[in-house]
PDB file of C-alpha atoms in Angstrom:
ATOM      1  CA  SER X1009     -14.637  10.984   1.024  1.00 53.00           C
ATOM      2  CA  GLY X1010     -17.866   9.025   1.210  1.00 54.00           C
ATOM      3  CA  PRO X1011     -18.996   6.034  -0.799  1.00 56.00           C
ATOM      4  CA  GLY X1012     -19.138   7.839  -4.149  1.00 61.00           C
ATOM      5  CA  SER X1013     -16.214   8.349  -6.505  1.00 62.00           C
ATOM      6  CA  ASN X1014     -17.323  11.726  -7.815  1.00 66.00           C
ATOM      7  CA  ASN X1015     -15.329  13.795  -5.342  1.00 63.00           C
ATOM      8  CA  PHE X1016     -11.820  15.175  -4.921  1.00 62.00           C
ATOM      9  CA  GLY X1017     -11.018  12.989  -1.895  1.00 61.00           C
ATOM     10  CA  SER X1018     -10.559   9.717  -3.739  1.00 62.00           C
ATOM     11  CA  GLY X1019      -7.105   8.654  -4.813  1.00 70.00           C
ATOM     12  CA  PHE X1020      -3.767   7.736  -3.312  1.00 77.00           C
ATOM     13  CA  TYR X1021      -0.126   8.666  -2.931  1.00 84.00           C
ATOM     14  CA  THR X1022       2.634   6.406  -4.216  1.00 89.00           C
ATOM     15  CA  VAL X1023       5.508   5.545  -1.870  1.00 95.00           C
ATOM     16  CA  ASP X1024       7.678   7.978  -3.849  1.00 96.00           C
ATOM     17  CA  ASP X1025       5.021  10.717  -3.468  1.00 94.00           C
ATOM     18  CA  TYR X1026       4.880  10.132   0.277  1.00 95.00           C
ATOM     19  CA  ARG X1027       8.666  10.150   0.629  1.00 97.00           C
ATOM     20  CA  GLU X1028       8.783  13.412  -1.332  1.00 97.00           C
ATOM     21  CA  ILE X1029       6.289  14.930   1.127  1.00 96.00           C
ATOM     22  CA  LEU X1030       8.406  13.651   4.023  1.00 97.00           C
ATOM     23  CA  GLN X1031      11.549  15.221   2.582  1.00 98.00           C
ATOM     24  CA  TYR X1032       9.746  18.507   1.964  1.00 98.00           C
ATOM     25  CA  ALA X1033       8.538  18.504   5.580  1.00 98.00           C
ATOM     26  CA  GLN X1034      11.928  17.467   6.966  1.00 98.00           C
ATOM     27  CA  ASP X1035      13.650  20.286   5.071  1.00 98.00           C
ATOM     28  CA  ARG X1036      11.292  22.692   6.869  1.00 98.00           C
ATOM     29  CA  ASN X1037      11.522  21.080  10.335  1.00 98.00           C
ATOM     30  CA  ILE X1038       7.954  19.757  10.164  1.00 97.00           C
ATOM     31  CA  GLU X1039       7.204  16.398  11.737  1.00 96.00           C
ATOM     32  CA  VAL X1040       4.816  14.207   9.755  1.00 96.00           C
ATOM     33  CA  ILE X1041       2.521  12.042  11.894  1.00 96.00           C
ATOM     34  CA  PRO X1042       0.538   9.743   9.613  1.00 93.00           C
ATOM     35  CA  GLU X1043      -2.942   8.652  10.661  1.00 93.00           C
ATOM     36  CA  PHE X1044      -4.505   5.344   9.679  1.00 93.00           C
ATOM     37  CA  ASP X1045      -7.934   5.501  11.235  1.00 91.00           C
ATOM     38  CA  MET X1046      -9.122   2.210  12.704  1.00 91.00           C
ATOM     39  CA  PRO X1047     -11.067   0.199  13.712  1.00 91.00           C
ATOM     40  CA  GLY X1048     -13.726   2.467  12.162  1.00 85.00           C
ATOM     41  CA  HIS X1049     -13.157   4.352   8.902  1.00 86.00           C
ATOM     42  CA  GLY X1050     -11.754   1.085   7.569  1.00 88.00           C
ATOM     43  CA  HIS X1051     -13.941   0.586   4.495  1.00 88.00           C
ATOM     44  CA  ALA X1052     -11.142   0.811   1.900  1.00 88.00           C
ATOM     45  CA  PRO X1053      -8.705  -1.633   3.558  1.00 93.00           C
ATOM     46  CA  ILE X1054     -11.566  -3.979   4.498  1.00 93.00           C
ATOM     47  CA  ARG X1055     -12.730  -4.143   0.887  1.00 91.00           C
ATOM     48  CA  ALA X1056      -9.135  -4.522  -0.353  1.00 93.00           C
ATOM     49  CA  MET X1057      -8.496  -7.430   2.005  1.00 95.00           C
ATOM     50  CA  GLU X1058     -11.817  -9.031   1.012  1.00 94.00           C
ATOM     51  CA  ALA X1059     -10.675  -8.838  -2.632  1.00 95.00           C
ATOM     52  CA  ARG X1060      -7.316 -10.337  -1.605  1.00 96.00           C
ATOM     53  CA  TYR X1061      -9.188 -13.111   0.193  1.00 96.00           C
ATOM     54  CA  ALA X1062     -11.253 -13.882  -2.915  1.00 96.00           C
ATOM     55  CA  ALA X1063      -8.140 -13.915  -5.099  1.00 97.00           C
ATOM     56  CA  TYR X1064      -6.230 -16.401  -2.914  1.00 97.00           C
ATOM     57  CA  ILE X1065      -8.804 -18.540  -1.112  1.00 96.00           C
ATOM     58  CA  ASP X1066      -8.754 -21.365  -3.680  1.00 96.00           C
ATOM     59  CA  SER X1067      -4.992 -21.434  -4.278  1.00 97.00           C
ATOM     60  CA  ASP X1068      -3.488 -20.334  -0.948  1.00 97.00           C
ATOM     61  CA  PRO X1069      -5.952 -20.191   1.991  1.00 95.00           C
ATOM     62  CA  ALA X1070      -3.271 -19.109   4.487  1.00 95.00           C
ATOM     63  CA  ARG X1071      -2.344 -16.140   2.307  1.00 96.00           C
ATOM     64  CA  ALA X1072      -6.032 -15.371   1.741  1.00 95.00           C
ATOM     65  CA  THR X1073      -6.716 -14.969   5.461  1.00 95.00           C
ATOM     66  CA  GLU X1074      -3.344 -13.464   6.465  1.00 96.00           C
ATOM     67  CA  PHE X1075      -4.577  -9.859   6.606  1.00 97.00           C
ATOM     68  CA  LEU X1076      -8.363 -10.339   6.570  1.00 96.00           C
ATOM     69  CA  LEU X1077     -10.047  -7.500   8.487  1.00 96.00           C
ATOM     70  CA  SER X1078     -13.639  -8.697   8.450  1.00 94.00           C
ATOM     71  CA  ASP X1079     -15.449 -11.846   9.525  1.00 93.00           C
ATOM     72  CA  PRO X1080     -16.964 -13.318   6.328  1.00 91.00           C
ATOM     73  CA  GLU X1081     -19.898 -14.620   8.395  1.00 92.00           C
ATOM     74  CA  ASP X1082     -20.550 -11.357  10.259  1.00 90.00           C
ATOM     75  CA  GLU X1083     -24.247 -10.460  10.068  1.00 89.00           C
ATOM     76  CA  SER X1084     -23.950  -7.186  11.987  1.00 87.00           C
ATOM     77  CA  ARG X1085     -26.134  -4.392  10.676  1.00 86.00           C
ATOM     78  CA  TYR X1086     -24.715  -0.917  11.022  1.00 84.00           C
ATOM     79  CA  VAL X1087     -24.036   2.147   8.926  1.00 82.00           C
ATOM     80  CA  SER X1088     -21.103   4.453   9.521  1.00 82.00           C
ATOM     81  CA  ILE X1089     -21.402   8.209   9.549  1.00 80.00           C
ATOM     82  CA  GLN X1090     -20.106   8.046   5.952  1.00 79.00           C
ATOM     83  CA  TYR X1091     -22.910   5.559   5.068  1.00 78.00           C
ATOM     84  CA  PHE X1092     -20.693   2.478   4.785  1.00 77.00           C
ATOM     85  CA  ARG X1093     -21.947  -0.922   5.907  1.00 80.00           C
ATOM     86  CA  SER X1094     -18.487  -2.466   6.216  1.00 83.00           C
ATOM     87  CA  ASN X1095     -16.385   0.089   7.995  1.00 86.00           C
ATOM     88  CA  ALA X1096     -14.815  -1.466  11.106  1.00 91.00           C
ATOM     89  CA  PHE X1097     -11.844  -3.817  11.459  1.00 93.00           C
ATOM     90  CA  ASN X1098     -12.842  -6.917  13.421  1.00 95.00           C
ATOM     91  CA  PRO X1099     -11.039  -6.896  16.813  1.00 96.00           C
ATOM     92  CA  CYS X1100     -11.677 -10.625  17.344  1.00 96.00           C
ATOM     93  CA  MET X1101      -9.459 -11.771  14.495  1.00 96.00           C
ATOM     94  CA  ASN X1102      -5.677 -12.031  14.834  1.00 97.00           C
ATOM     95  CA  SER X1103      -5.375 -11.156  11.146  1.00 97.00           C
ATOM     96  CA  SER X1104      -6.542  -7.615  11.985  1.00 97.00           C
ATOM     97  CA  TYR X1105      -3.467  -7.158  14.171  1.00 98.00           C
ATOM     98  CA  ASP X1106      -1.218  -8.779  11.548  1.00 98.00           C
ATOM     99  CA  PHE X1107      -2.519  -6.138   9.117  1.00 98.00           C
ATOM    100  CA  VAL X1108      -1.866  -3.329  11.615  1.00 97.00           C
ATOM    101  CA  ARG X1109       1.665  -4.652  12.222  1.00 98.00           C
ATOM    102  CA  LYS X1110       2.324  -4.716   8.471  1.00 98.00           C
ATOM    103  CA  ILE X1111       1.074  -1.137   8.058  1.00 97.00           C
ATOM    104  CA  VAL X1112       3.193   0.128  10.963  1.00 97.00           C
ATOM    105  CA  GLN X1113       6.305  -1.634   9.646  1.00 98.00           C
ATOM    106  CA  GLU X1114       5.811  -0.385   6.084  1.00 97.00           C
ATOM    107  CA  VAL X1115       5.197   3.216   7.138  1.00 97.00           C
ATOM    108  CA  LYS X1116       8.122   3.070   9.535  1.00 97.00           C
ATOM    109  CA  ALA X1117      10.336   1.874   6.660  1.00 97.00           C
ATOM    110  CA  MET X1118       9.143   4.732   4.412  1.00 97.00           C
ATOM    111  CA  HIS X1119      10.179   7.207   7.106  1.00 98.00           C
ATOM    112  CA  ALA X1120      13.470   5.572   8.120  1.00 96.00           C
ATOM    113  CA  ASP X1121      16.081   7.443   6.095  1.00 97.00           C
ATOM    114  CA  ILE X1122      14.250  10.763   5.877  1.00 98.00           C
ATOM    115  CA  GLN X1123      12.386  11.391   9.122  1.00 97.00           C
ATOM    116  CA  PRO X1124      12.304   8.400  11.488  1.00 97.00           C
ATOM    117  CA  LEU X1125       8.754   7.739  12.611  1.00 97.00           C
ATOM    118  CA  LYS X1126       8.134   8.396  16.316  1.00 97.00           C
ATOM    119  CA  ILE X1127       4.352   8.386  16.583  1.00 96.00           C
ATOM    120  CA  PHE X1128       1.716   6.197  14.928  1.00 96.00           C
ATOM    121  CA  HIS X1129      -1.748   7.767  14.930  1.00 95.00           C
ATOM    122  CA  PHE X1130      -4.474   5.116  14.782  1.00 93.00           C
ATOM    123  CA  GLY X1131      -7.431   7.516  14.914  1.00 88.00           C
ATOM    124  CA  GLY X1132      -9.915   5.312  16.747  1.00 83.00           C
ATOM    125  CA  ASP X1133     -12.851   7.693  16.421  1.00 82.00           C
ATOM    126  CA  GLU X1134     -16.438   7.368  15.202  1.00 81.00           C
ATOM    127  CA  GLN X1135     -16.992   3.676  15.816  1.00 80.00           C
ATOM    128  CA  PRO X1136     -20.469   2.851  14.474  1.00 82.00           C
ATOM    129  CA  HIS X1137     -22.994   1.362  16.899  1.00 83.00           C
ATOM    130  CA  GLY X1138     -23.864  -2.232  16.111  1.00 85.00           C
ATOM    131  CA  THR X1139     -20.461  -3.346  14.912  1.00 88.00           C
ATOM    132  CA  TRP X1140     -19.434  -6.926  15.675  1.00 90.00           C
ATOM    133  CA  VAL X1141     -22.750  -7.883  17.354  1.00 89.00           C
ATOM    134  CA  GLY X1142     -23.380 -10.414  14.566  1.00 90.00           C
ATOM    135  CA  SER X1143     -19.797 -11.647  14.208  1.00 93.00           C
ATOM    136  CA  PRO X1144     -19.256 -15.369  14.879  1.00 95.00           C
ATOM    137  CA  ALA X1145     -15.559 -14.576  15.382  1.00 96.00           C
ATOM    138  CA  CYS X1146     -16.490 -12.186  18.219  1.00 94.00           C
ATOM    139  CA  HIS X1147     -19.021 -14.627  19.658  1.00 94.00           C
ATOM    140  CA  ALA X1148     -16.234 -17.236  19.823  1.00 95.00           C
ATOM    141  CA  PHE X1149     -13.725 -14.710  21.199  1.00 96.00           C
ATOM    142  CA  LEU X1150     -16.116 -13.723  23.988  1.00 94.00           C
ATOM    143  CA  GLY X1151     -17.474 -17.233  24.502  1.00 93.00           C
ATOM    144  CA  THR X1152     -21.056 -15.975  24.208  1.00 90.00           C
ATOM    145  CA  PRO X1153     -23.827 -16.467  21.638  1.00 88.00           C
ATOM    146  CA  ASN X1154     -24.384 -12.695  21.410  1.00 85.00           C
ATOM    147  CA  VAL X1155     -22.376  -9.488  21.520  1.00 87.00           C
ATOM    148  CA  THR X1156     -24.058  -6.708  23.486  1.00 87.00           C
ATOM    149  CA  GLU X1157     -23.409  -3.028  22.842  1.00 83.00           C
ATOM    150  CA  GLN X1158     -21.342  -2.914  26.063  1.00 86.00           C
ATOM    151  CA  GLN X1159     -19.302  -5.890  24.897  1.00 90.00           C
ATOM    152  CA  ALA X1160     -18.775  -4.141  21.547  1.00 86.00           C
ATOM    153  CA  LYS X1161     -17.368  -1.158  23.483  1.00 85.00           C
ATOM    154  CA  ASP X1162     -15.160  -3.564  25.413  1.00 89.00           C
ATOM    155  CA  LEU X1163     -14.000  -5.092  22.123  1.00 91.00           C
ATOM    156  CA  LYS X1164     -13.009  -1.647  20.891  1.00 89.00           C
ATOM    157  CA  ALA X1165     -10.986  -1.145  24.077  1.00 90.00           C
ATOM    158  CA  HIS X1166      -9.372  -4.520  23.401  1.00 94.00           C
ATOM    159  CA  PHE X1167      -8.542  -3.359  19.869  1.00 93.00           C
ATOM    160  CA  VAL X1168      -6.911  -0.177  21.179  1.00 92.00           C
ATOM    161  CA  THR X1169      -4.845  -2.191  23.661  1.00 94.00           C
ATOM    162  CA  GLU X1170      -3.676  -4.636  20.989  1.00 96.00           C
ATOM    163  CA  VAL X1171      -2.823  -1.855  18.522  1.00 96.00           C
ATOM    164  CA  GLY X1172      -0.928  -0.164  21.353  1.00 95.00           C
ATOM    165  CA  LYS X1173       1.114  -3.347  21.852  1.00 97.00           C
ATOM    166  CA  VAL X1174       1.950  -3.560  18.141  1.00 97.00           C
ATOM    167  CA  VAL X1175       3.024   0.081  18.060  1.00 97.00           C
ATOM    168  CA  TYR X1176       5.069  -0.309  21.256  1.00 97.00           C
ATOM    169  CA  GLU X1177       6.821  -3.408  19.857  1.00 97.00           C
ATOM    170  CA  GLU X1178       7.857  -1.278  16.878  1.00 97.00           C
ATOM    171  CA  GLY X1179       9.367   1.329  19.234  1.00 97.00           C
ATOM    172  CA  LEU X1180       6.742   3.991  18.569  1.00 97.00           C
ATOM    173  CA  ASP X1181       4.300   6.035  20.602  1.00 96.00           C
ATOM    174  CA  LEU X1182       0.571   5.704  19.971  1.00 95.00           C
ATOM    175  CA  ALA X1183      -1.700   8.648  19.235  1.00 93.00           C
ATOM    176  CA  GLY X1184      -5.439   8.768  18.604  1.00 90.00           C
ATOM    177  CA  TRP X1185      -8.482  10.970  18.766  1.00 86.00           C
ATOM    178  CA  GLU X1186      -9.977  11.498  22.221  1.00 81.00           C
ATOM    179  CA  ASP X1187     -13.076   9.374  21.579  1.00 74.00           C
ATOM    180  CA  GLY X1188     -10.800   6.658  20.234  1.00 72.00           C
ATOM    181  CA  LEU X1189      -8.949   6.496  23.541  1.00 75.00           C
ATOM    182  CA  MET X1190     -11.976   6.624  25.836  1.00 69.00           C
ATOM    183  CA  HIS X1191     -13.759   3.601  27.282  1.00 72.00           C
ATOM    184  CA  ASN X1192     -16.876   4.010  29.410  1.00 72.00           C
ATOM    185  CA  ALA X1193     -16.088   7.740  29.763  1.00 72.00           C
ATOM    186  CA  GLU X1194     -12.570   7.023  31.044  1.00 73.00           C
ATOM    187  CA  PRO X1195      -9.258   7.335  29.183  1.00 72.00           C
TER     188      PRO X1195
END
């Protein structure tokens, strides 16, 4: 929808709304495959988890960092195709995968008694250049003082692998866009 709020793309569905859509689809033999695009296109959940962090950091630091998707000390400079400057989940933080696991489990539960979820679509497309190069968490993960563009591509491949493990552990198949599943021009 872009960074502005003056468009028809902003908003949300409640759990009841989503379940109603599922039932409508199920009644018509239509399979719903939800997509939660990541690591890019993550501006909304990143900002939500930053707000969660701010709300809990003084009272419950473990809860504050439980689902954090961004490195608070990341100095990377990039802009997504939608003009966001904070748009990519950090693949070097375990909390990113805890967040993914929570999303998969919650969506799976919403589907359970209507149309059991079989496929989780993680998107994976349009990763902005320059992500994670200034992330201390990624520097520590890689054991290097810098993150090169090639290493950033490798980190995205790592993210895809880890998301694949989460999805597999939940008994689901993984789907994504072609450029989300490619690494160095290979699937």
